Amino acid sequence: MGEGKSLMNMVKTAFFPVMIYYFVHQISAMLLLSFVSGIPMKQGGMDGSLLTIVAKMSAMVIGGMAVYSYYQKEKRLGEETGKEPKEETRFGFFNAILVAVTGAAFSLGLNYLFTITGLTESSAGYSQVAKEQFSYALVPALLFYGVASPMVEELVFRGVVYNSLRRNLGISPAILGSALLFGAIHGNIVQMLYGTIMGVVMAVLYEKYGKLSAPIIFHGMANAAIYLCTYLF
């Protein structure tokens, strides 16, 4: 009976919020994209691609807001039970820079590995996503992929999912479980594998520093580095 309650609690506190996030995010994106599609392509100096990425960014933020209360609840439960990541190493300016540089280097290295093995070229799904991502202007794309996306996704997958799994199962299952779930939402084999590997590293960073800002910075710099290198070179 205890195991059954624990399983139900995990579903309720870890997986249900992801479903809420995904549902709200997708519905918001559908409505906002439908709205901007009706606006003339040149409206106040903004073209269609800018309106599109603003709509997508807004939808992601709305999705994150929908599960923010779950993050607050997990933090409170973690404090009450003593089962939350502690600040083992002070996350100051130097550590933030180190995490940022590591995020950029790690993502570029992983991306290079996928490229030389032919994995990126063999995935039609990845090629389609990449083509869409790099169709946007540089600055709004960096704001989306380097700021909004990392903040929201880390709130969901480390702030909610990782904390819930850690509280119910322990550190190692939480690292693996949150990483697998993070990878699974990306939809194609390349991004699923990339997301899972990155998810493990970001969960470890969260556990090490006890601050959600650590995986957010790592995630943001990883995305920005890949986008900049591909966009410019």
PDB file of C-alpha atoms in Angstrom, residues 29-137:
ATOM      1  CA  ALA A  29       1.159  28.416 -28.870  1.00  0.00           C
ATOM      2  CA  MET A  30      -1.704  27.321 -31.097  1.00  0.00           C
ATOM      3  CA  LEU A  31      -3.855  30.302 -30.111  1.00  0.00           C
ATOM      4  CA  LEU A  32      -1.068  32.869 -30.302  1.00  0.00           C
ATOM      5  CA  LEU A  33       0.289  31.576 -33.613  1.00  0.00           C
ATOM      6  CA  SER A  34      -3.218  31.576 -35.014  1.00  0.00           C
ATOM      7  CA  PHE A  35      -3.583  35.188 -33.886  1.00  0.00           C
ATOM      8  CA  VAL A  36      -0.280  36.415 -35.364  1.00  0.00           C
ATOM      9  CA  SER A  37      -0.931  34.587 -38.624  1.00  0.00           C
ATOM     10  CA  GLY A  38      -3.816  36.987 -39.174  1.00  0.00           C
ATOM     11  CA  ILE A  39      -1.570  40.043 -38.790  1.00  0.00           C
ATOM     12  CA  PRO A  40      -0.114  41.477 -42.025  1.00  0.00           C
ATOM     13  CA  MET A  41       3.475  40.345 -42.549  1.00  0.00           C
ATOM     14  CA  LYS A  42       4.689  43.912 -42.245  1.00  0.00           C
ATOM     15  CA  GLN A  43       3.055  45.544 -39.238  1.00  0.00           C
ATOM     16  CA  GLY A  44       4.886  48.341 -37.502  1.00  0.00           C
ATOM     17  CA  GLY A  45       8.190  47.195 -38.921  1.00  0.00           C
ATOM     18  CA  MET A  46       7.860  43.641 -37.582  1.00  0.00           C
ATOM     19  CA  ASP A  47       7.960  40.736 -39.990  1.00  0.00           C
ATOM     20  CA  GLY A  48       6.182  37.423 -39.683  1.00  0.00           C
ATOM     21  CA  SER A  49       9.159  35.501 -38.269  1.00  0.00           C
ATOM     22  CA  LEU A  50       9.549  37.989 -35.403  1.00  0.00           C
ATOM     23  CA  LEU A  51       5.877  37.765 -34.532  1.00  0.00           C
ATOM     24  CA  THR A  52       6.111  33.977 -34.677  1.00  0.00           C
ATOM     25  CA  ILE A  53       9.024  33.689 -32.274  1.00  0.00           C
ATOM     26  CA  VAL A  54       7.457  36.224 -29.894  1.00  0.00           C
ATOM     27  CA  ALA A  55       4.288  34.107 -29.902  1.00  0.00           C
ATOM     28  CA  LYS A  56       6.277  30.930 -29.209  1.00  0.00           C
ATOM     29  CA  MET A  57       8.254  32.597 -26.427  1.00  0.00           C
ATOM     30  CA  SER A  58       5.064  33.902 -24.840  1.00  0.00           C
ATOM     31  CA  ALA A  59       3.460  30.454 -25.011  1.00  0.00           C
ATOM     32  CA  MET A  60       6.457  28.888 -23.283  1.00  0.00           C
ATOM     33  CA  VAL A  61       6.386  31.473 -20.497  1.00  0.00           C
ATOM     34  CA  ILE A  62       2.640  30.939 -20.025  1.00  0.00           C
ATOM     35  CA  GLY A  63       3.295  27.196 -19.737  1.00  0.00           C
ATOM     36  CA  GLY A  64       5.960  27.822 -17.119  1.00  0.00           C
ATOM     37  CA  MET A  65       3.644  30.089 -15.132  1.00  0.00           C
ATOM     38  CA  ALA A  66       1.049  27.309 -15.114  1.00  0.00           C
ATOM     39  CA  VAL A  67       3.367  25.032 -13.112  1.00  0.00           C
ATOM     40  CA  TYR A  68       5.202  27.613 -11.020  1.00  0.00           C
ATOM     41  CA  SER A  69       3.033  26.795  -8.003  1.00  0.00           C
ATOM     42  CA  TYR A  70       4.263  23.169  -8.234  1.00  0.00           C
ATOM     43  CA  TYR A  71       7.850  24.403  -8.037  1.00  0.00           C
ATOM     44  CA  GLN A  72       7.053  26.457  -4.945  1.00  0.00           C
ATOM     45  CA  LYS A  73       5.342  23.446  -3.371  1.00  0.00           C
ATOM     46  CA  GLU A  74       8.318  21.171  -4.103  1.00  0.00           C
ATOM     47  CA  LYS A  75      10.709  23.672  -2.553  1.00  0.00           C
ATOM     48  CA  ARG A  76       8.546  23.877   0.557  1.00  0.00           C
ATOM     49  CA  LEU A  77       8.210  20.098   0.863  1.00  0.00           C
ATOM     50  CA  GLY A  78      11.937  19.701   0.294  1.00  0.00           C
ATOM     51  CA  GLU A  79      12.700  22.117   3.102  1.00  0.00           C
ATOM     52  CA  GLU A  80      10.242  20.428   5.438  1.00  0.00           C
ATOM     53  CA  THR A  81      11.574  16.928   4.783  1.00  0.00           C
ATOM     54  CA  GLY A  82      15.226  17.883   4.329  1.00  0.00           C
ATOM     55  CA  LYS A  83      15.145  16.274   0.875  1.00  0.00           C
ATOM     56  CA  GLU A  84      16.200  19.096  -1.421  1.00  0.00           C
ATOM     57  CA  PRO A  85      19.506  20.012  -3.067  1.00  0.00           C
ATOM     58  CA  LYS A  86      21.689  21.931  -0.623  1.00  0.00           C
ATOM     59  CA  GLU A  87      24.162  24.686  -1.450  1.00  0.00           C
ATOM     60  CA  GLU A  88      27.280  22.556  -1.005  1.00  0.00           C
ATOM     61  CA  THR A  89      29.435  24.977  -2.990  1.00  0.00           C
ATOM     62  CA  ARG A  90      28.685  28.690  -2.936  1.00  0.00           C
ATOM     63  CA  PHE A  91      27.339  29.737  -6.317  1.00  0.00           C
ATOM     64  CA  GLY A  92      29.086  33.076  -6.688  1.00  0.00           C
ATOM     65  CA  PHE A  93      30.261  35.054  -9.703  1.00  0.00           C
ATOM     66  CA  PHE A  94      33.263  32.820 -10.435  1.00  0.00           C
ATOM     67  CA  ASN A  95      31.162  29.666 -10.299  1.00  0.00           C
ATOM     68  CA  ALA A  96      28.547  31.240 -12.571  1.00  0.00           C
ATOM     69  CA  ILE A  97      31.229  32.072 -15.162  1.00  0.00           C
ATOM     70  CA  LEU A  98      32.665  28.563 -14.860  1.00  0.00           C
ATOM     71  CA  VAL A  99      29.229  26.999 -15.368  1.00  0.00           C
ATOM     72  CA  ALA A 100      28.546  29.286 -18.356  1.00  0.00           C
ATOM     73  CA  VAL A 101      31.847  28.436 -20.077  1.00  0.00           C
ATOM     74  CA  THR A 102      31.379  24.738 -19.329  1.00  0.00           C
ATOM     75  CA  GLY A 103      27.857  24.826 -20.769  1.00  0.00           C
ATOM     76  CA  ALA A 104      29.055  26.395 -24.009  1.00  0.00           C
ATOM     77  CA  ALA A 105      32.038  24.043 -24.374  1.00  0.00           C
ATOM     78  CA  PHE A 106      30.078  20.908 -23.466  1.00  0.00           C
ATOM     79  CA  SER A 107      27.263  21.625 -25.910  1.00  0.00           C
ATOM     80  CA  LEU A 108      29.641  22.446 -28.750  1.00  0.00           C
ATOM     81  CA  GLY A 109      31.622  19.275 -28.093  1.00  0.00           C
ATOM     82  CA  LEU A 110      28.485  17.149 -27.970  1.00  0.00           C
ATOM     83  CA  ASN A 111      27.138  18.764 -31.122  1.00  0.00           C
ATOM     84  CA  TYR A 112      30.452  18.124 -32.906  1.00  0.00           C
ATOM     85  CA  LEU A 113      30.357  14.472 -31.829  1.00  0.00           C
ATOM     86  CA  PHE A 114      26.846  14.077 -33.220  1.00  0.00           C
ATOM     87  CA  THR A 115      27.935  15.736 -36.467  1.00  0.00           C
ATOM     88  CA  ILE A 116      31.029  13.612 -37.133  1.00  0.00           C
ATOM     89  CA  THR A 117      29.131  10.412 -36.371  1.00  0.00           C
ATOM     90  CA  GLY A 118      26.482  11.381 -38.938  1.00  0.00           C
ATOM     91  CA  LEU A 119      23.698  11.318 -36.366  1.00  0.00           C
ATOM     92  CA  THR A 120      22.432  14.824 -37.145  1.00  0.00           C
ATOM     93  CA  GLU A 121      22.294  14.209 -40.894  1.00  0.00           C
ATOM     94  CA  SER A 122      20.420  10.931 -40.499  1.00  0.00           C
ATOM     95  CA  SER A 123      17.495  12.490 -38.600  1.00  0.00           C
ATOM     96  CA  ALA A 124      14.856  14.135 -40.785  1.00  0.00           C
ATOM     97  CA  GLY A 125      13.038  15.353 -37.671  1.00  0.00           C
ATOM     98  CA  TYR A 126      16.132  17.128 -36.394  1.00  0.00           C
ATOM     99  CA  SER A 127      16.813  18.700 -39.788  1.00  0.00           C
ATOM    100  CA  GLN A 128      13.293  20.104 -39.894  1.00  0.00           C
ATOM    101  CA  VAL A 129      13.548  21.546 -36.372  1.00  0.00           C
ATOM    102  CA  ALA A 130      16.981  23.039 -37.091  1.00  0.00           C
ATOM    103  CA  LYS A 131      15.739  24.643 -40.297  1.00  0.00           C
ATOM    104  CA  GLU A 132      12.905  26.328 -38.397  1.00  0.00           C
ATOM    105  CA  GLN A 133      15.102  27.448 -35.497  1.00  0.00           C
ATOM    106  CA  PHE A 134      17.630  29.148 -37.730  1.00  0.00           C
ATOM    107  CA  SER A 135      14.996  30.954 -39.770  1.00  0.00           C
ATOM    108  CA  TYR A 136      14.614  33.579 -37.041  1.00  0.00           C
ATOM    109  CA  ALA A 137      16.613  36.769 -36.559  1.00  0.00           C
TER     110      ALA A 137
END
